[in-house]
PDB file of C-alpha atoms in Angstrom:
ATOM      1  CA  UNK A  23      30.801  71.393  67.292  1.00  0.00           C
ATOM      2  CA  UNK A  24      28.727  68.860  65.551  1.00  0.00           C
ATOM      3  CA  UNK A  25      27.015  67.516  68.842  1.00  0.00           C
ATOM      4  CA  UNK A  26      23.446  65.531  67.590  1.00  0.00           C
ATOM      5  CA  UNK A  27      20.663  68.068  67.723  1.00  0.00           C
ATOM      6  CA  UNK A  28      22.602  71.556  67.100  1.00  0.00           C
ATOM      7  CA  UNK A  29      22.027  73.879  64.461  1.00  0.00           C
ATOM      8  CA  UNK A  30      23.910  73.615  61.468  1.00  0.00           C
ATOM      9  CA  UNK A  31      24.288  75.029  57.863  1.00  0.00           C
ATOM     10  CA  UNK A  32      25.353  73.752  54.755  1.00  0.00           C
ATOM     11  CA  UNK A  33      27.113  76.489  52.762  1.00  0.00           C
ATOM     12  CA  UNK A  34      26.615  76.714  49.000  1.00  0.00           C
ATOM     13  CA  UNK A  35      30.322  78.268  47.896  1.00  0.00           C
ATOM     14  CA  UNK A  36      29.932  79.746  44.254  1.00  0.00           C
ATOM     15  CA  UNK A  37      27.588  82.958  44.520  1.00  0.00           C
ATOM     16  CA  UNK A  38      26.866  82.742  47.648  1.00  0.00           C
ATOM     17  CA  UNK A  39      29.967  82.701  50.013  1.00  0.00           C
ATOM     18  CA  UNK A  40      32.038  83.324  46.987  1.00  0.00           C
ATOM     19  CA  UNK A  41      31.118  86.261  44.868  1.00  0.00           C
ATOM     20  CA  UNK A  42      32.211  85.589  41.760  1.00  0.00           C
ATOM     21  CA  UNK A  43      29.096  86.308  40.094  1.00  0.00           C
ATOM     22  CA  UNK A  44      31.052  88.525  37.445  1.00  0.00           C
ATOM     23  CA  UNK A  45      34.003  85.869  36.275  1.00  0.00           C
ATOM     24  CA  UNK A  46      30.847  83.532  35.938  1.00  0.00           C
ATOM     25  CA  UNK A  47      29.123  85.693  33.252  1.00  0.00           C
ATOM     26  CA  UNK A  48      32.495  86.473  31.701  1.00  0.00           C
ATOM     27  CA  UNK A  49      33.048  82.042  31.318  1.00  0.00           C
ATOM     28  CA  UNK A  50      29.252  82.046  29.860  1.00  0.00           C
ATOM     29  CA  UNK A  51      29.818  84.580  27.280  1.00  0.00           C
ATOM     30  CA  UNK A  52      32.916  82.960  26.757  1.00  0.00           C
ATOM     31  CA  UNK A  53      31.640  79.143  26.108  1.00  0.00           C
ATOM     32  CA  UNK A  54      28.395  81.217  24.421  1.00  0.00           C
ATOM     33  CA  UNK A  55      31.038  82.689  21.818  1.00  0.00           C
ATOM     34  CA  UNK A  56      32.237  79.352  20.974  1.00  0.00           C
ATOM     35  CA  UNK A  57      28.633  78.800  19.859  1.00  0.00           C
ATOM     36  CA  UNK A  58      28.390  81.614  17.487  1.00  0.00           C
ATOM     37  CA  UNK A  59      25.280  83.547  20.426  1.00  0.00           C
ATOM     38  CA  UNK A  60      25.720  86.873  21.200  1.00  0.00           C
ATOM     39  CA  UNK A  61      26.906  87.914  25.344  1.00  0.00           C
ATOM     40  CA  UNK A  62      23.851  87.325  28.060  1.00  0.00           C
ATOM     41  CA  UNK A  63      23.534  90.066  30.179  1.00  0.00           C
ATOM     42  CA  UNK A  64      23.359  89.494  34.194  1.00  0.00           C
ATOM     43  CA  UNK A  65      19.768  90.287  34.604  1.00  0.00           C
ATOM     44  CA  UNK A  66      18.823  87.682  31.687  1.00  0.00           C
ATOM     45  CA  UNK A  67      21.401  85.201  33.118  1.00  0.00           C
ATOM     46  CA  UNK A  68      19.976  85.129  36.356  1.00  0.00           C
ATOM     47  CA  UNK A  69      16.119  84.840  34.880  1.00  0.00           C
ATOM     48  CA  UNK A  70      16.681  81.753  32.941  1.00  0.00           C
ATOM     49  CA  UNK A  71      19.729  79.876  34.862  1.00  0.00           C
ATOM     50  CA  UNK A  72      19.011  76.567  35.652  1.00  0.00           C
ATOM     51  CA  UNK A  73      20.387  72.802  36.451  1.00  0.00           C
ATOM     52  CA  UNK A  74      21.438  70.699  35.245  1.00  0.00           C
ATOM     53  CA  UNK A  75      23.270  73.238  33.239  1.00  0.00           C
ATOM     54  CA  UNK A  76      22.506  71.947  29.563  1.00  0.00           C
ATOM     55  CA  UNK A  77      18.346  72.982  30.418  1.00  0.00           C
ATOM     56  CA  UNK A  78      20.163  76.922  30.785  1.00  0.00           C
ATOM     57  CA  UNK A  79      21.640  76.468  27.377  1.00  0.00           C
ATOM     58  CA  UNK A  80      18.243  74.665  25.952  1.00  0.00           C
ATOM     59  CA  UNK A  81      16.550  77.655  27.042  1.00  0.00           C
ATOM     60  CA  UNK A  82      18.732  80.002  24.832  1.00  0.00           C
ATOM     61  CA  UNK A  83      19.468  77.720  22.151  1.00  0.00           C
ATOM     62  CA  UNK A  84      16.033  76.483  21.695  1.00  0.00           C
ATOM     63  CA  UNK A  85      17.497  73.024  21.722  1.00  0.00           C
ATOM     64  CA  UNK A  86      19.986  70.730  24.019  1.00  0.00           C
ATOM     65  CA  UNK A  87      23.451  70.999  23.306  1.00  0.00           C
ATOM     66  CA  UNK A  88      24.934  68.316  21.395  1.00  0.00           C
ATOM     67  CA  UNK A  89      27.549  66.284  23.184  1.00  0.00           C
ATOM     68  CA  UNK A  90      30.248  67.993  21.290  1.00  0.00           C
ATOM     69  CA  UNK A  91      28.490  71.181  21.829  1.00  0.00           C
ATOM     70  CA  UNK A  92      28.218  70.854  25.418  1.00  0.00           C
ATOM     71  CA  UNK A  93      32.033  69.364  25.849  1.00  0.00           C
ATOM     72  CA  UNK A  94      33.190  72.533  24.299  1.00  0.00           C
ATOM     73  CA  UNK A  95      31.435  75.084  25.966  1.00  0.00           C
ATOM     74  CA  UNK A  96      32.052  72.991  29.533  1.00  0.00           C
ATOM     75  CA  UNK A  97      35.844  73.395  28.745  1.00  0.00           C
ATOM     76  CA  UNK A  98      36.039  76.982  27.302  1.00  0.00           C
ATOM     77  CA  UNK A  99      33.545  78.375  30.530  1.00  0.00           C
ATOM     78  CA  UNK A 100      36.107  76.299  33.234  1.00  0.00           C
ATOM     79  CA  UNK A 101      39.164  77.295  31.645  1.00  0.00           C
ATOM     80  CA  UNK A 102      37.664  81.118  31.165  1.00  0.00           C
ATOM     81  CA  UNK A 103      36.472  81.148  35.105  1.00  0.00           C
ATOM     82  CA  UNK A 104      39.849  80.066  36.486  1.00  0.00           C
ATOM     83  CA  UNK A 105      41.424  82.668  35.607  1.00  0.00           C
ATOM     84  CA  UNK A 106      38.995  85.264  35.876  1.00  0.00           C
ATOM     85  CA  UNK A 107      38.308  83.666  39.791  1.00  0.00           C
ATOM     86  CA  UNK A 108      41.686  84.910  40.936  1.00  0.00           C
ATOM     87  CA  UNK A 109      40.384  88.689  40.693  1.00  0.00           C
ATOM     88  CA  UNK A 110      36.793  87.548  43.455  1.00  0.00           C
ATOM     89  CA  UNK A 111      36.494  88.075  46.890  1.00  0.00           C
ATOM     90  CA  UNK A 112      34.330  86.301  49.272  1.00  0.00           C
ATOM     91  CA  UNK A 113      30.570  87.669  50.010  1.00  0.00           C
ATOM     92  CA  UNK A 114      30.653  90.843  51.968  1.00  0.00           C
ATOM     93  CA  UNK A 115      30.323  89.874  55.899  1.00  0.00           C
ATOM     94  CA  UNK A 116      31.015  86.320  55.029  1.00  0.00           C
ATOM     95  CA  UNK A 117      34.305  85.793  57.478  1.00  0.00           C
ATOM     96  CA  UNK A 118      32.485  87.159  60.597  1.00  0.00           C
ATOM     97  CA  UNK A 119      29.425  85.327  60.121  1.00  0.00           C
ATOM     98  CA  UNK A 120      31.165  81.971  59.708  1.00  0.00           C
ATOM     99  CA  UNK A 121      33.263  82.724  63.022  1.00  0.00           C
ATOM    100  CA  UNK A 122      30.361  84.274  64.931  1.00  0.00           C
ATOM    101  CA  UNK A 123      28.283  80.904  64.071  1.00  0.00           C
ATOM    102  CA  UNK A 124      31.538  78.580  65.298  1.00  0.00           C
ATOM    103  CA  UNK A 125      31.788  80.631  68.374  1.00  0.00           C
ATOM    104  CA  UNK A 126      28.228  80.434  69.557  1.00  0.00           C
ATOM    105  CA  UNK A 127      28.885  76.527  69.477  1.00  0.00           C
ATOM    106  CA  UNK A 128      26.858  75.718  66.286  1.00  0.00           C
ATOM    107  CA  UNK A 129      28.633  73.903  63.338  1.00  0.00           C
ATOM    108  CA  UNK A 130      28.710  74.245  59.454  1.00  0.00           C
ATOM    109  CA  UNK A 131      29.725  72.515  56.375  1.00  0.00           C
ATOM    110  CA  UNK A 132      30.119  73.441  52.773  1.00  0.00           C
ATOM    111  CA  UNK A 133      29.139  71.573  49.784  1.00  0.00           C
ATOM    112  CA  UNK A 134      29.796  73.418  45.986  1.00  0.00           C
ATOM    113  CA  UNK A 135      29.369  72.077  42.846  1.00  0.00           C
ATOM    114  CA  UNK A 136      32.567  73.488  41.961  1.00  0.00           C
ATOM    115  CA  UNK A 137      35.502  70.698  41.230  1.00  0.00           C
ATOM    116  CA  UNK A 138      36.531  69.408  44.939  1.00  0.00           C
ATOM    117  CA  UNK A 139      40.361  69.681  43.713  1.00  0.00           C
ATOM    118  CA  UNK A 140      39.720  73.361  42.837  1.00  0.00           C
ATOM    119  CA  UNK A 141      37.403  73.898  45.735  1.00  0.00           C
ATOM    120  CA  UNK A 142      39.289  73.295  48.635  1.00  0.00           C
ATOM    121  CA  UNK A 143      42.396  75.342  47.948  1.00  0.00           C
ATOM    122  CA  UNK A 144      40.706  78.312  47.145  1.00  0.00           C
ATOM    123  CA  UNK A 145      38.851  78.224  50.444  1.00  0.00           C
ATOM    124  CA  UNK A 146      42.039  77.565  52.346  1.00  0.00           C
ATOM    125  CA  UNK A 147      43.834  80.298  50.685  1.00  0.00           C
ATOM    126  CA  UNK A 148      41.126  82.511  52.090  1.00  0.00           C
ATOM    127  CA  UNK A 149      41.906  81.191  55.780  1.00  0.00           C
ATOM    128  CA  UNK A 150      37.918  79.779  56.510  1.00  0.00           C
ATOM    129  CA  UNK A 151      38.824  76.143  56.175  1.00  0.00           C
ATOM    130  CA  UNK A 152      38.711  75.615  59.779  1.00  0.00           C
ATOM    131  CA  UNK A 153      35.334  77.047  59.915  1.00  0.00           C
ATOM    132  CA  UNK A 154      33.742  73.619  58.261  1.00  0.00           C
ATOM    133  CA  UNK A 155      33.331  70.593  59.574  1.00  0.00           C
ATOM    134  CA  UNK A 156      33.056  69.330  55.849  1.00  0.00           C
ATOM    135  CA  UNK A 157      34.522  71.080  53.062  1.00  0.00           C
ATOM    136  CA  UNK A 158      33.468  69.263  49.777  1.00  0.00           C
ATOM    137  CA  UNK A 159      33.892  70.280  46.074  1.00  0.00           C
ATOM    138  CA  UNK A 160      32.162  67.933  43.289  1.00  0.00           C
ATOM    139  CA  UNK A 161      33.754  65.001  42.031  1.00  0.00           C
ATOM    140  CA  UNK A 162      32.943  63.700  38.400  1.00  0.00           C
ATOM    141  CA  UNK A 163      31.289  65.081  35.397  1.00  0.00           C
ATOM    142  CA  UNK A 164      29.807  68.992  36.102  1.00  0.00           C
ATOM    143  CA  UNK A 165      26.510  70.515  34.918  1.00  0.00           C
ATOM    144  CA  UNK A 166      24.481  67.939  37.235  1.00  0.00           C
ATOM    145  CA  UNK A 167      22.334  68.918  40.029  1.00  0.00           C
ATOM    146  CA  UNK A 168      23.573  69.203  44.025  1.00  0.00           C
ATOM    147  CA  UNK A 169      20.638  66.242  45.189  1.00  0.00           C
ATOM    148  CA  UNK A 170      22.536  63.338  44.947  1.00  0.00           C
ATOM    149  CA  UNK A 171      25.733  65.322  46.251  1.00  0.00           C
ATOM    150  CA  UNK A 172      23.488  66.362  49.523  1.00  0.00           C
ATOM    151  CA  UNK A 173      22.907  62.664  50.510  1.00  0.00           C
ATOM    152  CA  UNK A 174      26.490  62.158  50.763  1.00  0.00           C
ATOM    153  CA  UNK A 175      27.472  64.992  51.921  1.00  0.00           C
ATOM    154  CA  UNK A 176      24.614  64.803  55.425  1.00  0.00           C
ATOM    155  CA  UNK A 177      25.609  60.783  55.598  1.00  0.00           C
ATOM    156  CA  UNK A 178      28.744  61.767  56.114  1.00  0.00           C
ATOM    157  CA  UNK A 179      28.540  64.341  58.661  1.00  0.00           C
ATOM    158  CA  UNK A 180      28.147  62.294  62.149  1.00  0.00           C
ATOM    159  CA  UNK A 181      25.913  63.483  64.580  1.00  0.00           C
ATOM    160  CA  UNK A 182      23.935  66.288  62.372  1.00  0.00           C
ATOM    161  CA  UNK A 183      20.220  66.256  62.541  1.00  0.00           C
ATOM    162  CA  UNK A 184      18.441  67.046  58.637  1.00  0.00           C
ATOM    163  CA  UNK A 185      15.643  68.357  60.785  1.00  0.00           C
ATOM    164  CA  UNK A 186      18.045  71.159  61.995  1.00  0.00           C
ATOM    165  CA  UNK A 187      20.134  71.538  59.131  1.00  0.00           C
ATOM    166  CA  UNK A 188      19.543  74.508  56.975  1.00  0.00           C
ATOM    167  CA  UNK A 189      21.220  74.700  53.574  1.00  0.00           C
ATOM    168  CA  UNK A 190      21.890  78.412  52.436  1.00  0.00           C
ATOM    169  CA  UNK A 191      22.316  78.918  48.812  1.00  0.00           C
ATOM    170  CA  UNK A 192      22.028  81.692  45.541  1.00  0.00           C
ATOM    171  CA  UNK A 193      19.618  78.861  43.409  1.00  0.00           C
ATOM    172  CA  UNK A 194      17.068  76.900  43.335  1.00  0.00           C
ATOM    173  CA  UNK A 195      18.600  73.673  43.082  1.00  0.00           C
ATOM    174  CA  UNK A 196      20.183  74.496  46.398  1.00  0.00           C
ATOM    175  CA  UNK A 197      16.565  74.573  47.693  1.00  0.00           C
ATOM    176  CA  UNK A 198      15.691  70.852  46.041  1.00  0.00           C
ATOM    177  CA  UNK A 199      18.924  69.487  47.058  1.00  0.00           C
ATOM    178  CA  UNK A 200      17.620  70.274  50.643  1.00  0.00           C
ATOM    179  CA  UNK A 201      14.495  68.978  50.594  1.00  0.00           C
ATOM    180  CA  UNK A 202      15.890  65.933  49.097  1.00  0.00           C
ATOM    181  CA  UNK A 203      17.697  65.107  52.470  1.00  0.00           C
ATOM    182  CA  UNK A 204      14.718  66.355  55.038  1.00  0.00           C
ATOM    183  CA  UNK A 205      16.315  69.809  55.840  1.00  0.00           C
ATOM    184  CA  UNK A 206      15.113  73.620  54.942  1.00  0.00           C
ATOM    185  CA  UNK A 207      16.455  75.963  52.666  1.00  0.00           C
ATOM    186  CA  UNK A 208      17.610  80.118  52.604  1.00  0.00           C
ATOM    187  CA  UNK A 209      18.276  81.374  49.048  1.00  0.00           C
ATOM    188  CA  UNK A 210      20.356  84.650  48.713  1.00  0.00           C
ATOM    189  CA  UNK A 211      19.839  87.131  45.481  1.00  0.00           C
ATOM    190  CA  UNK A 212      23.715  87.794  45.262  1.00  0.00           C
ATOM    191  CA  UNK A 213      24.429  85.121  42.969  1.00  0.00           C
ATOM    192  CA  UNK A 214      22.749  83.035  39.596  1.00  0.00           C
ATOM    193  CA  UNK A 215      19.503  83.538  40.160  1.00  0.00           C
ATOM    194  CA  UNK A 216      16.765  86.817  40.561  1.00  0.00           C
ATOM    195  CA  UNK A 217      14.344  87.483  43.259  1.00  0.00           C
ATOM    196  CA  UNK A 218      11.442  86.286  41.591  1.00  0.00           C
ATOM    197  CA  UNK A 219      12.433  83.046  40.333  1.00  0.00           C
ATOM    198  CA  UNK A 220      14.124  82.129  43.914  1.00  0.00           C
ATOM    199  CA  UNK A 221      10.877  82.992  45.951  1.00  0.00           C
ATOM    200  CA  UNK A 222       9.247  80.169  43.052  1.00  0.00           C
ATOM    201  CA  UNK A 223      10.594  77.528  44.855  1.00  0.00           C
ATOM    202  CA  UNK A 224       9.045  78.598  48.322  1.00  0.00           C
ATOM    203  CA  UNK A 225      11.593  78.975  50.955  1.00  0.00           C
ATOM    204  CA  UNK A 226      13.080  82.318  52.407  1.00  0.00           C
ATOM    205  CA  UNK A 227      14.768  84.492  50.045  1.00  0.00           C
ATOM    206  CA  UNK A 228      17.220  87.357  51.776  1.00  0.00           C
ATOM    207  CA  UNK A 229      19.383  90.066  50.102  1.00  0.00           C
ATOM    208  CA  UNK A 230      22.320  89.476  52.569  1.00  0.00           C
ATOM    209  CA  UNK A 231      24.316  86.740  54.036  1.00  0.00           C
ATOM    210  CA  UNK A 232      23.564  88.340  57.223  1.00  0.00           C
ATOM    211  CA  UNK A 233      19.910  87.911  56.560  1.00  0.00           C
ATOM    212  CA  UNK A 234      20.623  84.110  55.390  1.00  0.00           C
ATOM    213  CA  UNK A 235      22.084  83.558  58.814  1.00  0.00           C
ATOM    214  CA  UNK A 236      19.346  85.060  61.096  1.00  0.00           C
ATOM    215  CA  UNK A 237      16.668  82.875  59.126  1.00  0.00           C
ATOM    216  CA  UNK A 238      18.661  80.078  59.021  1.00  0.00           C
ATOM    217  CA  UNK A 239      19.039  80.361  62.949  1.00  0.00           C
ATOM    218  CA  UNK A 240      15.345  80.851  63.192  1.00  0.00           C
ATOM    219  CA  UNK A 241      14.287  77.860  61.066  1.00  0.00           C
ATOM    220  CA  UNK A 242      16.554  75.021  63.195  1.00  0.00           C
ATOM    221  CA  UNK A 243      15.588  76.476  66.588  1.00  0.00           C
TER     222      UNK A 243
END
């Protein structure tokens, strides 16, 4: 796998091969409550979610967080989510589509903006680690966006073309952090964001993983 010139993907991991949609909007009310604002609802959630993170909370606040503000509701949302994470389930098809893309020869990576000491764990205990060529979580602060993260990530992947590389993500900072490295983009509507604000940023947008894949195949060929 990873020969110069082959297809590959980059897998986004929360929302997309991770459905965990539901422990997410449980950790946002959550951090939300510490604020005094009343629960979000999925469909709102996914209308106005954003990165970096604090914009999201500007947009229902009507303001930034403070520092303190945003410290708090950082810690109260992880702390919510990793316990709530224990009860999700990877993305329906999601194990035979990562072996049916290793088997025809191709190779794949993920990159999350979950923590990298949390991330990689969780993946193994799910028995796709071997799948990746790459498996890498975030290091440092969170709420940022996935651009900066992409340029490592591709540097340090030997022998992968950006031209053939197709990142497959839920939002659209998935999208940017693709372009941002010279490589294309398929959004899914499982996860943070809805159909209309994906198909905004102007890539693909597919209801399936299944459907991610088969674009994804057709945009490196």
């Amino acid at each position: 796998m990873g020969t110069y010139g082959s297809a590959h993907i980059v897998w986004d991991w929360n929302g997309t091969l991770f459905h965990d949609i539901d422990a997410i909007i449980g950790a946002t009310n959550a951090a939300f409550a510490e604020l005094g604002l009343a629960p979000i609802t999925l469909e709102r959630y996914r209308a106005l979610y954003c990165v970096p993170v604090p914009k999201f909370y500007e947009r229902l606040l009507g303001r930034l967080p403070t520092d303190t503000e945003w410290e708090l509701m950082d810690e109260v949302f992880h702390r919510y989510y990793a316990q709530h994470r224990l009860t999700c389930g990877l993305t329906e098809g999601a194990v035979e589509l990562l072996a049916a893309w290793r088997s025809a020869g191709r190779s794949q990576s993920l990159l999350s903006m979950y923590g990298h000491d949390q991330l990689v764990p969780l993946v193994r205990g799910f028995g796709i680690e071997t799948h990746f060529l790459r498996v890498e979580g975030r290091t440092g602060p969170s709420g940022g966006s996935k651009g900066e993260h992409m340029v490592r990530h591709i540097r340090a992947l030997d022998g992968i073309d950006p031209a053939r590389t197709v990142v497959i993500g839920d939002a659209a900072d998935d999208a940017i952090a693709a372009r941002h490295v010279g490589a294309r983009a398929v959004l899914y509507t499982g996860g943070s964001h809805s159909r209309a604000s994906l198909e905004e940023v102007g890539v693909p947008v597919v209801d399936t993983l299944e459907e991610a894949v088969a674009e994804a195949e057709r945009l490196a060929a």
